[in-house]
Short mmCIF file of C-alpha atoms in Angstrom, two decimals:
data_model
loop_
_atom_site.label_atom_id
_atom_site.label_comp_id
_atom_site.label_asym_id
_atom_site.label_seq_id
_atom_site.Cartn_x
_atom_site.Cartn_y
_atom_site.Cartn_z
CA MET A 852 101.29 36.21 113.34
CA PRO A 853 98.02 36.17 115.37
CA THR A 854 94.73 35.34 113.81
CA ILE A 855 93.21 38.87 114.21
CA GLU A 856 96.57 40.79 112.95
CA LEU A 857 96.51 38.24 109.86
CA GLU A 858 93.11 39.31 108.98
CA VAL A 859 93.98 42.67 109.04
CA PHE A 860 97.15 42.12 106.69
CA LYS A 861 95.24 40.52 104.31
CA LYS A 862 92.81 43.08 103.79
CA LEU A 863 96.01 45.36 102.83
CA ILE A 864 97.30 43.15 100.46
CA LYS A 865 94.22 42.94 98.58
CA SER A 866 95.39 45.97 96.56
CA SER A 867 96.20 45.31 92.98
CA PHE A 868 99.20 47.99 93.25
CA THR A 869 102.36 47.20 94.89
CA LEU A 870 105.30 49.75 95.65
CA SER A 871 107.40 47.87 92.60
CA THR A 872 104.15 48.32 90.30
CA VAL A 873 104.67 52.61 90.72
CA SER A 874 108.45 52.29 90.98
CA LYS A 875 110.42 53.51 87.78
CA THR A 876 113.74 51.25 88.88
CA GLN A 877 115.16 49.37 86.40
CA LYS A 878 115.80 46.34 88.61
CA THR A 879 112.76 43.77 87.29
CA GLU A 880 110.63 43.10 90.33
CA SER A 881 112.04 45.83 92.63
CA ALA A 882 111.48 48.95 93.96
CA LEU A 883 114.05 50.54 95.68
CA SER A 884 117.59 51.35 94.16
CA GLU A 885 120.31 51.28 96.78
CA GLY A 886 122.95 54.20 97.38
CA SER A 887 126.44 53.92 96.18
CA SER A 888 129.40 53.17 98.54
CA THR A 889 132.40 54.77 97.86
CA GLY A 890 134.59 52.55 99.70
CA ALA A 891 136.63 55.70 101.37
CA LYS A 892 133.70 58.15 102.87
CA LYS A 893 136.44 60.24 104.44
CA ILE A 894 137.84 61.16 101.10
CA TYR A 895 135.05 61.46 99.09
CA VAL A 896 132.54 62.95 101.57
CA LEU A 897 133.59 66.71 102.27
CA GLU A 898 132.66 69.48 104.82
CA LYS A 899 131.93 72.78 103.07
CA VAL A 900 133.53 75.47 104.68
CA ALA A 901 132.46 78.24 102.72
CA ASP A 902 131.60 79.11 99.00
CA VAL A 903 134.57 80.82 97.46
CA ASN A 904 132.79 82.03 94.04
CA GLU A 905 130.09 80.59 91.83
CA ASN A 906 132.84 77.98 90.53
CA TYR A 907 135.07 77.06 93.37
CA VAL A 908 133.90 75.79 97.03
CA LEU A 909 136.54 75.76 100.07
CA VAL A 910 136.26 72.29 101.66
CA LYS A 911 137.45 70.28 104.51
CA SER A 912 138.42 66.71 104.35
CA ARG A 913 137.95 64.44 107.19
CA TYR A 914 140.95 62.24 105.99
CA ASP A 915 143.46 64.74 106.95
CA ASN A 916 141.94 67.74 108.51
CA ASN A 917 142.76 69.87 105.83
CA GLN A 918 141.19 72.32 103.62
CA TYR A 919 140.92 72.18 99.74
CA LYS A 920 139.33 74.22 97.29
CA ILE A 921 137.57 72.42 94.45
CA GLU A 922 135.70 72.89 91.50
CA ARG A 923 131.55 73.18 92.44
CA THR A 924 130.59 71.39 89.67
CA LEU A 925 132.49 68.24 90.63
CA LEU A 926 130.95 68.47 94.30
CA LYS A 927 127.23 66.97 95.10
CA GLN A 928 125.20 67.81 98.21
CA TYR A 929 124.96 64.33 100.19
CA ILE A 930 122.74 63.30 103.02
CA GLU A 931 123.24 60.11 105.07
CA ASP A 932 120.09 60.60 106.83
CA ALA A 933 116.56 60.55 105.01
CA GLY A 934 114.89 62.54 107.02
CA LYS A 935 110.80 62.22 107.33
CA TRP A 936 108.84 64.61 104.43
CA TYR A 937 111.94 66.54 103.61
CA SER A 938 115.91 65.57 104.36
CA LYS A 939 117.61 68.37 106.61
CA SER A 940 120.27 70.24 105.08
CA THR A 941 123.89 69.47 105.67
CA ASN A 942 126.92 70.92 104.58
CA GLU A 943 128.27 67.75 103.38
CA LEU A 944 129.60 67.66 99.68
CA LEU A 945 130.22 64.46 97.67
CA ILE A 946 132.94 64.29 95.12
CA PHE A 947 131.22 62.75 91.87
CA PRO A 948 133.63 61.89 89.28
CA TYR A 949 130.74 60.50 86.99
CA ARG A 950 129.40 61.79 83.72
CA LYS A 951 125.71 60.91 82.17
CA SER A 952 125.86 59.72 78.71
CA ASN A 953 123.58 58.07 76.43
CA GLU A 954 121.03 57.83 79.52
CA THR A 955 123.78 56.12 81.71
CA TYR A 956 126.41 57.12 83.85
CA GLU A 957 129.97 56.32 83.37
CA LEU A 958 133.66 57.25 85.24
CA ILE A 959 134.89 60.50 83.91
CA PRO A 960 138.19 59.82 82.01
CA GLU A 961 141.46 60.55 83.68
CA THR A 962 142.39 63.19 81.14
CA GLU A 963 139.11 64.66 81.06
CA LEU A 964 138.99 65.11 85.01
CA GLN A 965 142.58 66.56 85.09
CA ASN A 966 141.60 69.23 82.22
CA ASN A 967 138.36 70.07 83.39
CA TYR A 968 138.52 69.54 87.34
CA PRO A 969 142.24 70.17 87.87
CA LEU A 970 141.80 71.12 91.62
CA GLY A 971 139.44 68.36 92.28
CA TRP A 972 141.82 65.92 90.42
CA ASP A 973 144.82 67.31 92.51
CA TYR A 974 142.83 66.59 95.48
CA LEU A 975 141.90 62.88 94.84
CA ASN A 976 145.58 62.22 93.22
CA SER A 977 146.80 63.11 96.21
CA LYS A 978 145.02 60.28 98.00
CA LYS A 979 145.59 57.84 95.32
CA ASP A 980 147.75 55.25 97.27
CA THR A 981 144.68 55.11 99.73
CA LEU A 982 142.12 54.48 97.49
CA LEU A 983 144.20 51.75 95.47
CA LYS A 984 144.10 50.05 98.85
CA ARG A 985 140.55 49.66 98.65
CA LYS A 986 139.20 46.23 98.64
CA ASP A 987 136.65 46.34 96.09
CA ILE A 988 139.06 48.33 93.30
CA ARG A 989 140.07 45.28 91.16
CA ASN A 990 141.05 47.61 87.88
CA LYS A 991 143.84 49.41 89.32
CA ALA A 992 143.31 52.38 86.63
CA LEU A 993 140.03 53.13 87.66
CA TRP A 994 141.52 54.08 91.08
CA TYR A 995 139.45 57.11 92.03
CA ALA A 996 136.12 55.44 91.04
CA TYR A 997 133.38 53.92 93.85
CA SER A 998 134.08 51.05 95.25
CA ALA A 999 130.27 50.03 94.46
CA PRO A 1000 128.62 52.76 91.78
CA ARG A 1001 125.24 51.80 92.50
CA SER A 1002 122.30 53.41 91.38
CA LEU A 1003 123.59 56.33 89.65
CA ASP A 1004 120.71 56.71 87.16
CA CYS A 1005 118.53 57.67 90.72
CA TYR A 1006 120.42 60.54 91.92
CA GLU A 1007 119.12 63.30 90.03
CA GLY A 1008 115.67 63.99 88.87
CA GLU A 1009 112.63 63.80 91.54
CA LYS A 1010 112.77 60.91 94.19
CA ILE A 1011 111.61 59.90 97.27
CA LEU A 1012 114.53 59.14 99.62
CA VAL A 1013 113.80 55.89 102.36
CA GLN A 1014 115.76 55.59 105.45
CA GLY A 1015 117.28 51.99 105.31
CA PHE A 1016 117.46 51.05 109.01
CA SER A 1017 114.93 52.77 111.26
CA VAL A 1018 112.61 51.92 114.12
CA TYR A 1019 109.73 53.98 112.14
CA SER A 1020 109.35 54.34 108.47
CA SER A 1021 111.23 57.77 107.62
CA VAL A 1022 110.75 58.60 104.08
CA SER A 1023 111.40 61.75 102.43
CA ILE A 1024 111.21 63.49 98.89
CA ASP A 1025 113.70 65.27 96.75
CA LEU A 1026 111.60 67.54 94.69
CA ASP A 1027 114.24 69.22 92.90
CA GLY A 1028 116.56 66.42 92.59
CA SER A 1029 119.82 67.81 94.51
CA LEU A 1030 120.62 64.83 96.89
CA PHE A 1031 122.91 62.19 96.51
CA PHE A 1032 123.24 59.52 99.26
CA GLY A 1033 125.07 56.72 100.39
CA PRO A 1034 124.26 52.77 100.78
CA ASP A 1035 122.05 53.62 103.91
CA ILE A 1036 119.59 54.85 102.25
CA TYR A 1037 117.18 53.85 99.12
CA GLY A 1038 115.95 55.85 96.18
CA LEU A 1039 112.78 55.44 94.71
CA ARG A 1040 111.77 56.89 91.58
CA ILE A 1041 107.91 57.13 90.60
CA LYS A 1042 106.93 56.11 87.27
CA GLU A 1043 105.63 58.76 84.61
CA GLU A 1044 101.95 57.47 84.86
CA TYR A 1045 101.80 57.59 88.54
CA LYS A 1046 103.82 60.78 89.00
CA ASP A 1047 100.83 62.73 90.23
CA LYS A 1048 100.23 59.95 92.97
CA THR A 1049 103.77 60.91 94.00
CA LEU A 1050 103.06 62.63 97.29
CA LEU A 1051 100.04 59.56 98.16
CA VAL A 1052 103.11 57.11 97.56
CA LEU A 1053 105.04 59.38 100.22
CA ALA A 1054 101.88 59.78 102.69
CA ILE A 1055 101.54 55.82 102.83
CA LEU A 1056 105.34 55.15 103.15
CA ASN A 1057 105.52 57.53 106.11
CA SER A 1058 102.13 56.35 107.57
CA HIS A 1059 101.18 53.28 110.12
CA ILE A 1060 100.15 50.95 107.62
CA THR A 1061 103.86 50.72 106.47
CA ASN A 1062 105.10 50.33 109.75
CA PHE A 1063 102.68 47.54 110.47
CA TYR A 1064 103.24 45.62 107.36
CA VAL A 1065 107.18 46.00 107.38
CA TRP A 1066 107.30 45.20 111.18
CA HIS A 1067 105.61 41.83 109.90
CA VAL A 1068 107.55 40.86 106.96
CA GLY A 1069 110.87 42.40 107.96
CA VAL A 1070 113.94 41.59 110.67
CA VAL A 1071 114.02 43.51 113.47
CA HIS A 1072 117.61 44.40 114.91
CA GLY A 1073 118.96 45.80 118.13
CA SER A 1074 117.14 48.36 119.99
CA GLY A 1075 114.20 47.79 117.78
CA TYR A 1076 115.13 48.88 114.37
CA TYR A 1077 114.08 47.42 110.91
CA LYS A 1078 115.54 47.35 107.91
CA PHE A 1079 113.35 49.06 105.26
CA GLU A 1080 114.94 47.91 102.23
CA ASP A 1081 113.98 46.62 99.01
CA ARG A 1082 112.97 42.77 99.67
CA PHE A 1083 110.51 43.86 102.43
CA LEU A 1084 108.85 46.99 101.03
CA LYS A 1085 108.97 46.08 97.10
CA GLN A 1086 105.23 44.08 97.94
CA LEU A 1087 104.02 46.80 100.49
CA PRO A 1088 100.26 47.10 98.92
CA ILE A 1089 99.77 50.84 97.52
CA ARG A 1090 96.35 51.41 97.39
CA LEU A 1091 95.88 54.20 94.28
CA PRO A 1092 92.40 55.36 94.10
CA GLN A 1093 89.46 53.73 91.66
CA THR A 1094 86.44 55.56 92.71
CA LEU A 1095 85.82 59.28 93.05
CA GLU A 1096 85.44 58.53 96.73
CA GLU A 1097 89.14 57.04 97.00
CA GLN A 1098 90.03 59.67 94.76
CA ALA A 1099 88.57 62.57 96.84
CA LEU A 1100 90.70 60.56 99.89
CA ALA A 1101 93.61 61.13 97.78
CA ASP A 1102 93.38 64.47 97.42
CA GLU A 1103 92.66 65.24 101.15
CA ILE A 1104 95.94 62.89 101.87
CA THR A 1105 97.91 65.22 99.30
CA ASN A 1106 97.01 68.60 100.30
CA LYS A 1107 97.86 67.68 103.87
CA VAL A 1108 101.37 66.52 102.66
CA LYS A 1109 101.75 69.22 100.64
CA GLN A 1110 100.90 71.40 104.47
CA ILE A 1111 103.42 69.38 106.16
CA LEU A 1112 106.37 70.01 103.23
CA ASP A 1113 105.68 73.59 103.58
CA LYS A 1114 105.74 73.32 107.41
CA VAL A 1115 108.81 71.41 107.36
CA LYS A 1116 110.37 73.66 104.80
CA LEU A 1117 109.78 76.79 107.28
CA GLU A 1118 111.36 74.70 109.69
CA GLN A 1119 114.34 74.14 108.13
CA LYS A 1120 114.79 77.51 107.42
CA THR A 1121 114.11 79.29 110.54
CA GLU A 1122 116.59 76.60 111.87
CA ASN A 1123 119.34 77.51 109.51
CA PHE A 1124 118.42 81.48 110.27
CA PRO A 1125 119.69 83.63 108.74
CA ASP A 1126 120.94 82.21 105.58
CA GLU A 1127 117.82 81.73 103.63
CA TYR A 1128 116.58 85.04 104.85
CA ILE A 1129 119.30 87.15 103.74
CA LYS A 1130 119.45 86.21 100.00
CA GLU A 1131 116.95 88.47 98.84
CA TYR A 1132 118.98 91.33 100.32
CA ARG A 1133 122.32 89.85 99.15
CA SER A 1134 120.90 90.01 95.86
CA LYS A 1135 119.74 93.72 95.98
CA GLY A 1136 123.38 94.41 96.78
CA GLU A 1137 122.57 95.52 100.53
CA GLU A 1138 125.48 95.72 102.45
CA PHE A 1139 126.48 93.48 104.85
CA ASP A 1140 129.20 93.10 108.02
CA SER A 1141 130.59 89.57 108.50
CA ILE A 1142 130.95 88.17 112.32
CA ASN A 1143 133.50 85.47 112.76
CA ILE A 1144 133.23 83.50 115.81
CA SER A 1145 135.90 80.76 116.73
CA PHE A 1146 134.66 78.44 119.42
CA ASN A 1147 137.17 77.58 122.49
CA SER A 1148 134.87 74.68 123.73
CA ASN A 1149 131.89 72.26 122.60
CA HIS A 1150 128.38 73.25 123.01
CA LYS A 1151 125.79 70.73 122.27
CA THR A 1152 123.02 73.54 122.48
CA ILE A 1153 124.06 77.34 121.90
CA GLU A 1154 121.91 79.69 124.27
CA PRO A 1155 123.17 83.05 123.87
CA VAL A 1156 122.04 85.81 126.46
CA VAL A 1157 122.07 89.63 125.32
CA GLU A 1158 123.76 92.13 128.01
CA LYS A 1159 124.09 95.70 127.32
CA ASP A 1160 127.89 96.80 127.03
CA ILE A 1161 128.84 98.24 130.38
CA ASP A 1162 130.47 101.34 128.56
CA GLY A 1163 127.10 102.09 126.91
CA ARG A 1164 128.48 101.73 123.15
CA GLY A 1165 126.57 98.68 122.49
CA TYR A 1166 125.26 95.15 123.05
CA ASN A 1167 127.46 91.93 124.00
CA ILE A 1168 125.80 88.47 123.33
CA VAL A 1169 127.33 86.06 125.71
CA ILE A 1170 128.17 82.65 124.40
CA GLY A 1171 129.70 80.96 127.50
CA LYS A 1172 132.06 81.10 129.91
CA LYS A 1173 135.24 80.09 127.91
CA GLU A 1174 133.57 82.19 124.65
CA LYS A 1175 134.53 85.93 124.23
CA PRO A 1176 131.46 87.80 123.83
CA VAL A 1177 130.06 88.69 120.54
CA PHE A 1178 129.86 92.66 120.29
CA VAL A 1179 127.45 94.34 118.21
CA GLU A 1180 126.31 98.37 118.08
CA SER A 1181 122.61 97.71 118.87
CA LYS A 1182 119.81 95.97 120.23
CA VAL A 1183 118.29 94.65 116.95
CA LYS A 1184 121.46 93.16 115.58
CA ALA A 1185 121.83 91.72 119.18
CA ASP A 1186 118.80 89.74 118.84
CA TYR A 1187 119.59 88.92 115.25
CA VAL A 1188 122.91 87.32 116.50
CA SER A 1189 121.19 85.59 119.15
CA ALA A 1190 118.70 84.22 116.70
CA ALA A 1191 121.58 82.73 114.69
CA LEU A 1192 123.37 80.92 117.29
CA ARG A 1193 120.44 79.87 119.11
CA GLY A 1194 120.14 75.90 119.79
CA LYS A 1195 122.97 75.70 117.18
CA ARG A 1196 125.81 73.03 118.19
CA ALA A 1197 129.44 73.83 117.87
CA LYS A 1198 132.60 71.91 118.20
CA LYS A 1199 135.93 73.23 119.90
CA ASP A 1200 137.84 75.33 117.39
CA GLU A 1201 134.57 75.21 114.71
CA LYS A 1202 134.45 78.47 112.96
CA LYS A 1203 131.36 80.06 112.37
CA GLN A 1204 130.47 83.17 110.39
CA ILE A 1205 127.09 85.18 110.31
CA LEU A 1206 126.46 87.76 108.06
CA ILE A 1207 124.55 91.12 109.56
CA PRO A 1208 123.11 93.73 107.39
CA LYS A 1209 124.65 97.00 108.15
CA SER A 1210 121.11 98.91 108.20
CA ASP A 1211 119.09 98.03 111.68
CA ALA A 1212 116.01 98.72 109.24
CA ILE A 1213 117.11 95.87 107.32
CA VAL A 1214 117.56 93.62 110.49
CA GLU A 1215 114.61 94.49 111.51
CA GLU A 1216 112.59 93.32 108.75
CA ILE A 1217 114.31 89.92 108.59
CA LEU A 1218 113.62 89.48 112.20
CA LYS A 1219 109.96 90.30 111.83
CA LYS A 1220 109.78 87.48 108.90
CA LEU A 1221 111.28 85.27 111.22
CA GLU A 1222 108.63 85.82 113.68
CA GLU A 1223 106.14 85.45 111.14
CA ASP A 1224 107.47 82.17 109.91
CA LYS A 1225 107.52 80.67 113.27
CA ALA A 1226 103.77 81.49 113.80
CA ARG A 1227 103.00 79.92 110.63
CA MET A 1228 104.61 76.40 111.94
CA LYS A 1229 102.63 76.23 115.02
CA SER A 1230 98.90 75.08 114.09
CA PRO A 1231 98.19 73.08 112.69
CA SER A 1232 101.36 70.98 113.71
CA VAL A 1233 103.13 68.21 111.84
CA ALA A 1234 102.35 65.84 114.45
CA GLU A 1235 98.12 66.78 113.85
CA LEU A 1236 98.39 66.44 110.64
CA GLU A 1237 100.28 63.43 110.50
CA ARG A 1238 97.63 62.12 112.53
CA GLU A 1239 94.71 63.24 110.46
CA ILE A 1240 97.03 61.78 107.28
CA ASN A 1241 96.58 57.75 109.38
CA GLU A 1242 93.12 58.50 109.51
CA LEU A 1243 92.53 58.84 105.83
CA VAL A 1244 95.17 56.23 105.12
CA TYR A 1245 93.26 53.83 106.75
CA LYS A 1246 90.09 55.11 105.22
CA LEU A 1247 91.56 54.98 101.73
CA TYR A 1248 92.46 51.03 102.41
CA GLY A 1249 88.80 50.39 103.40
CA LEU A 1250 89.71 49.75 106.85
CA ASN A 1251 87.08 49.61 109.77
CA GLU A 1252 87.53 50.68 113.24
CA GLU A 1253 88.49 47.32 114.62
CA ASP A 1254 91.04 47.11 111.99
CA VAL A 1255 92.48 50.26 113.08
CA LYS A 1256 92.66 49.10 116.65
CA VAL A 1257 94.20 46.30 115.54
CA ILE A 1258 96.89 48.22 113.83
CA GLU A 1259 97.41 50.55 116.60
CA ASP A 1260 97.62 48.18 119.46
CA PHE A 1261 100.23 46.18 117.49
CA LEU A 1262 102.15 49.11 117.17
CA ARG A 1263 102.13 50.55 120.75
CA ARG A 1264 103.56 47.12 122.10
CA PHE A 1265 106.93 47.59 120.21
#
C-alpha cells in the first residue's frame, strides 16, 4: 500500500468501534451471518404465479416447470441480490421447512409437516429422490432439510443485507424482517444498544470509505469484483458519534438515508405499477376488470404504443409485431395499461395479469398519484443524496481535503 494511502487508512482504523462491535451475530469476533444453502435451489426457490387466497399461493417450480398450490405460511419472500439501500421486490418464494423453538430454529418434524402443510409436503415428497442425492445430506431421515441451514436466526427481524460479491459495496436494509436470502448475501443484525445507529451504519457501509477499506484488505476477482464478506468487513472501522458536533453529522447522515429510502421505495412502487396503487381501492370494494396477456416472444423492454381503434370503439395498446394488441374502451385506461407494461421485461409464453378499475374516474385518480410520485423522485436525486452522504461521512471520520482526494483518486483508478 502506498504511503499516502496508508496514512489515510491509519486515520480510518483509529475508531474504537468496528462492525463486529455493533453486530448482534452469535459468532465470536464476527459481524456478518452467511445465508443458508438449500443444495437444490430449483426445488426450494419457487416463482410466484398468483395469490389463490389468504391461505394458499400458486407457484411454479423451476425444477419441472409445473405449477403447485402451496400453503402461504410455509413460504418466505426470497432474494438473491441485496440491492442498494432497499432490495428490489421479486416474485421468488422460498420453502422454509423450519420453525422457531426456544429462540432457535429446528426442522419441522415430518409428521407435523404432513399434517399442517399437506400441499407443501406433497411437493417436497415428489422431489424426495432428487433431494436425497444432495452431497451434504448425511442423515437420510432429514432428506427435506437444507444442505447448509446457516444463520436461520438472522432471517426474521430487522437486518442489514450485504451483497457478498460486488464491485462496489451494495448494502440494503430489511426493515420489516420479511426477506430470506441465500449464500451470496450476508445478514447483519445490530445490537440493541446501537439500534438507533442502524441507518448510520447502513450509510457507512454504502460509502466510499467502505470501498476504500475493502479494496485494500480484500481479494479482487475477475472484472474487478470484490468479496464483501465477514473476514474482510468484521474489522471495518465504524465511527459512532462521541461529541455534539459528531452527533449533528450523524443525524444529518441519518436524515439523508431516510430520504433515500423514501425515494427508493417510491421508485419500486412506480416500477411495479399498478400493484401498490390499487390496494387501497381493492380494500374499499371497488370493482376491477382483469386483462390477461400471454406473450408470444421475448421482450427486454416493453415499449407500448396507444392507438385509437379503427372502428372508433376504444383504444389498442400495441406491444409488438408478434403480440395481440390489448383493447380497452377509453383513453385513460389505455394510458393505465401502458404504464403497467412500460419498461417491463417479458419472456415467451409468460402470462401477465393487469387489474384495472372499472371506473374511469378511479383510473384517473391512480394515474394522477403515479405522476405525483414520479415528480417526488426527481429532486434531489438518490445520486445527489449519496454524494452528500459521502461528504458527511468523510467529516465524521475526521478526514481533511487531502485525505478525501487520496480516497477519491484511489477509487477512480479501479
